[in-house]
Amino acid sequence: MASAAMELLGGSLLPGRGAVAGARRERGGGGRCFAAVGKEGNSARRRRPLRSAAPVGALAERVVVTPAPPERAAGGPAPQAEPAPPQSVAARAVVTVRRRRKEDAKRRVAEQLDALGDRLGRSVLLELISTEIDPRKGGPKKSKRSALVGWFEKKDVKAERVVYTAEFAVDASFGEPGAVAVLNRHQREFFVESIVVEGFPSGPAHFTCYSWVQPTRVDRTPRVFFTNKPYLPAETPPGLQELRRQELGALRGEGADAAGERRTTDRVWDYDVYNDLGNPDKGAEFARPVLGGERLPYPRRMRTGRPRTVTDERAESRVEYPEPIYVSRDEEFEEGKNEMLSEMALKALLHNFMPLLVSSVSPDIRDFAGFHDVDNLFKEGLRLKQALQDQLFQKIPFVRKIQENSEGLLRYDTPDIIKKDKFAWLRDDEFARQALAGINPVNIERLQAFPPVSKLDPAVYGPPESAITEEHIIGQLDGMSVQQAVQGNRLYMLDYHDIFLPFLDRINAQDGRKAYGTRTLFFLTAAGTLKPIAIELCLPPMTDGCKRAKRVFTPPADATSNWLWQLAKAHVCSNDAGVHQLINHWLRTHACMEPFIIAAHRQLSAMHPIFKLLKPHMRYTVKINALARQILINGDGVIESGFTPGRYCMEMSAFAYKELWRLDQEGLPADLIRRGMAVEDPTQPHGLRLLIEDYPYATDGLLLWSAIERWCGAYVAMYYPSDESVQGDAELQAWYGEAVRTGHVDKRDAPWWPRLSTPADLASLLTTLLWLTSAQHAALNFGQYPLGGYIPNRPPLMRRLVPTEGDPEYAHLVADPHRFFLSALPSLTQTTTFMTVIDTLSTHSADEEYLGERPDEEWTADPGALAAAREFADDVRRAEEEIDRRNADTARRNRCGAGVLPYELMAPTSGPGITCRGVPNSVTI
């Protein structure tokens, strides 16, 4: 790539000389980093800055000076002294524009018309803006506008990145260029990666852009890009102060139609409630409550300004996928990401087509007849019995063609969870291990008092004490009493009682949805592994002393109790799957982060050092959240269809936000201490001691947390030497204040919000945000298909309650336990739809940027920050090496052993695809 760019810069495609290293790959291919990280094949290649075709000093020396007058002849009259004209500086701007790799015919014609228009004078104009004020005009010093050269000549160049130039002659007193204004007089937008200005004594000035520039027919205001030098607000050079204010005003939509609908070309950031999840115009069953407000508190999302629905003025009209939903123009997916999603959409279409067709033609096979039917999804895809094939082929002839030509796409990849041991999921030790090293390792907590007690209102939900008694578990405690086990930190719990119980009557009233509020107790063995010792399944009491309300199951002693135990574990997994997806994944790492991202763009200048730190950790998040509102969390969307709570999924998420979410407890150490999984210990490397030493999520997470913490601490120290410097930063305080008071307005008065008064406060806040958007999200997301793609291991939806003796269903269970168990799990179409979705959610795209990587080497001009970033990359690389060592350590039985999967979800690097590893910088899927 470097050689190709050099050809662009130094060869016949670029007229003139002295061009700078402007053509760099941004976000594709192998992903670049501060320092090489990871293993061969996954490691990112470190990019080398391109060299200019002429020395940097060549342009700096192009200072035009008036020649000295000739010597006067002897005896001749002395010439009149003339004032020397001012010196001028010849400068050049090198602009790297990225073109689309694939253009349809309409776009190709438009590109050619733009090139022709450029030749006829409708060119792109650039203007240099100084950091200094022109005393005569009172504004910043500016160059004359100069046309970008080469657009017509390079119209047929096939390269993805094309370099153009513009020449300037400015007064020698111009000072240092601090901004470049770009006026696009073409008919189409174009994407600018970078601009480099050479020729000034101060050296090359770099402008990191990565942005779409709209044509004047859309926006007549020139687009301004600032230098990559970081400036705190109070340190902004005089020539850039007003531009800094104007740019932030534009991003806030000042002067725009505040109440109007956003156009896809806009760059405006603003807030709104979640009022677009339902569609009441289609009927009452499609309406959904507004999330955000006193009744259902929730974080705010990006405002689109779409019209209200006809039947409910509180609801915003929907835009159904694949129609675009508004996000700021530069937040749209790049071409590589869109290509990956298109491929996954085709795969999803084929995966879901056959099951839907089969279930519609033959209702008797909507359920799995046996475990072999589930296994066949991975071995053969959905294979049809001959009679059914004949029936389908006769009615719909093209089905034969699909089956013959798409067998690879109709077959699902085998999930990792059954690759090493097909039956591991049936074992109790594996059920317990996944609470520490599975998809959702963030709910396990230490039992600190026995019995467990609910916090719900006993007048509504009955006695708060758990029905689990000492008699239920005493035989499982290796000779200890319950009190000894509690005091010895040997009892642990998954408690989903309080989050599910308020919704159970409504959930269970839906067709094909059955749930309990569950509690599961585990005992920590001497080997450092957990074993389940009791499961409590709870329903709201129908009457005082209602026996159906609380049932306790213990490890089985015979065949029938074994199947009852398996059903109880399945209900626990269904609870766990719902809490994982609705709360830990969506709410905590997607929805709760969006207000901080919106506020950052509205209140922090691109020149602000904190914005520069945050930028890679905000990539794609607002766009992926917008897509989620279209197809995942919307009414009758994937989440409602695939998880037991059904239409009440998002109300449960809002309940959790109101009752549970606290930013001050979202950092890893605080969360571990809150759950009783760790205690503070200053003698330990991370300042705390884990009470389960082999807790893969926590041990690996602390490696990355500490690396992020050191990086944020070092970076903050460069710009904030005192408490006053933090308190006096108007943009910084406005960012955090707006994120809390507007983005999280429903919780703005909570007493626990972290303060932002000292450098330590700021470093702590940034560490938490970077942790949530990178490592925490990765741990909760990229294992969904590898660890959850085998539905019997972790059913997201249950359709039957556990029968009691005397029920008609109990006889069914005893007569055919396999079929009864499978009939309680999702149906064929529910299973394949869910598998298809989590397959997509678990996939890394080829343009992924991983923790410690930053594709733009010129993201800052601060050498101290670049050095700290390289050290951070080294820390991340060392963490990955340590994770590899741990996965090979046979003493760590929760990640190494016969049939045991290694824990790699915190391993920072990955290739594209489903890998069950890799920590992207941001929430990208």
XYZ file of N, CA, C and O in Angstrom, residues 25-29 98-104 107-108 157-161 188 193 212 334-340 343 620 845-847:
136
model
N -3.835 4.278 4.347
C -5.051 3.492 4.558
C -5.610 3.883 5.906
O -4.894 4.042 6.865
N -6.941 3.962 5.967
C -7.533 4.385 7.241
C -8.067 3.223 8.038
O -7.580 2.896 9.085
N -9.114 2.573 7.541
C -9.798 1.632 8.424
C -10.032 0.290 7.775
O -10.900 -0.453 8.165
N -9.308 -0.024 6.756
C -9.564 -1.292 6.132
C -8.461 -2.276 6.407
O -7.589 -2.081 7.227
N -8.511 -3.353 5.657
C -7.445 -4.317 5.653
C -7.067 -4.835 7.011
O -7.872 -5.216 7.812
N -10.788 9.529 -0.294
C -11.066 8.110 -0.435
C -12.313 7.917 -1.297
O -13.368 8.498 -1.018
N -12.167 7.088 -2.312
C -13.289 6.777 -3.195
C -13.935 5.463 -2.790
O -13.314 4.614 -2.158
N -15.178 5.305 -3.178
C -15.854 4.030 -2.959
C -15.226 2.962 -3.838
O -14.895 3.205 -4.993
N -15.109 1.768 -3.270
C -14.541 0.669 -4.055
C -15.509 0.184 -5.124
O -15.106 -0.269 -6.194
N -16.805 0.268 -4.799
C -17.812 -0.199 -5.748
C -18.785 0.932 -6.025
O -19.372 1.491 -5.099
N -18.928 1.265 -7.284
C -19.849 2.329 -7.694
C -20.850 1.751 -8.699
O -20.462 1.032 -9.624
N -22.112 2.084 -8.502
C -23.087 1.668 -9.503
C -23.015 2.629 -10.689
O -22.290 3.634 -10.673
N -23.751 6.361 -10.025
C -22.682 7.076 -9.329
C -21.479 7.312 -10.225
O -20.814 8.337 -10.130
N -21.192 6.328 -11.102
C -20.061 6.515 -12.024
C -20.320 7.678 -12.973
O -19.420 8.469 -13.263
N -8.832 7.056 -12.391
C -7.914 6.303 -11.532
C -8.718 5.314 -10.696
O -9.732 5.663 -10.093
N -8.268 4.069 -10.637
C -9.017 3.022 -9.944
C -8.628 2.882 -8.474
O -9.241 2.113 -7.747
N -7.630 3.606 -8.033
C -7.173 3.479 -6.650
C -8.266 3.902 -5.677
O -9.086 4.772 -5.970
N -8.258 3.270 -4.504
C -9.251 3.624 -3.484
C -8.966 5.004 -2.905
O -9.880 5.722 -2.523
N -7.690 5.369 -2.839
C -7.306 6.676 -2.325
C -6.589 7.456 -3.414
O -5.679 6.935 -4.058
N -21.624 16.134 -5.908
C -21.664 15.008 -4.971
C -20.742 15.267 -3.790
O -19.760 15.999 -3.878
N -9.854 12.048 3.790
C -9.151 11.366 4.877
C -8.224 12.317 5.605
O -8.223 12.369 6.833
N -17.066 13.351 5.498
C -17.724 13.674 4.243
C -17.886 15.186 4.120
O -18.281 15.842 5.078
N -18.609 2.439 7.243
C -17.756 2.520 6.065
C -18.051 1.333 5.148
O -18.776 0.402 5.508
N -17.463 1.382 3.982
C -17.827 0.439 2.928
C -17.584 -1.011 3.338
O -18.411 -1.892 3.101
N -16.460 -1.284 3.995
C -16.154 -2.648 4.400
C -17.164 -3.211 5.384
O -17.557 -4.383 5.309
N -17.610 -2.367 6.315
C -18.601 -2.804 7.294
C -19.935 -3.096 6.610
O -20.600 -4.099 6.916
N -20.335 -2.247 5.686
C -21.584 -2.469 4.956
C -21.531 -3.750 4.134
O -22.524 -4.477 4.020
N -20.372 -4.034 3.554
C -20.238 -5.261 2.770
C -20.410 -6.484 3.660
O -21.071 -7.460 3.295
N -19.818 -6.445 4.860
C -19.959 -7.570 5.787
C -21.415 -7.769 6.178
O -21.932 -8.893 6.182
N -23.411 -9.377 3.349
C -23.155 -10.809 3.257
C -23.904 -11.571 4.344
O -24.480 -12.641 4.105
N -18.832 3.943 15.312
C -19.952 3.085 14.896
C -21.047 2.915 15.956
O -22.106 2.353 15.653
N -15.888 -7.563 11.655
C -15.716 -7.143 10.265
C -14.232 -6.939 9.979
O -13.408 -6.824 10.889
N -13.901 -6.895 8.692
C -12.497 -6.779 8.297
C -11.911 -5.421 8.668
O -10.690 -5.277 8.767
N -12.767 -4.405 8.882
C -12.245 -3.064 9.204
C -12.241 -2.801 10.707
O -12.144 -1.665 11.137
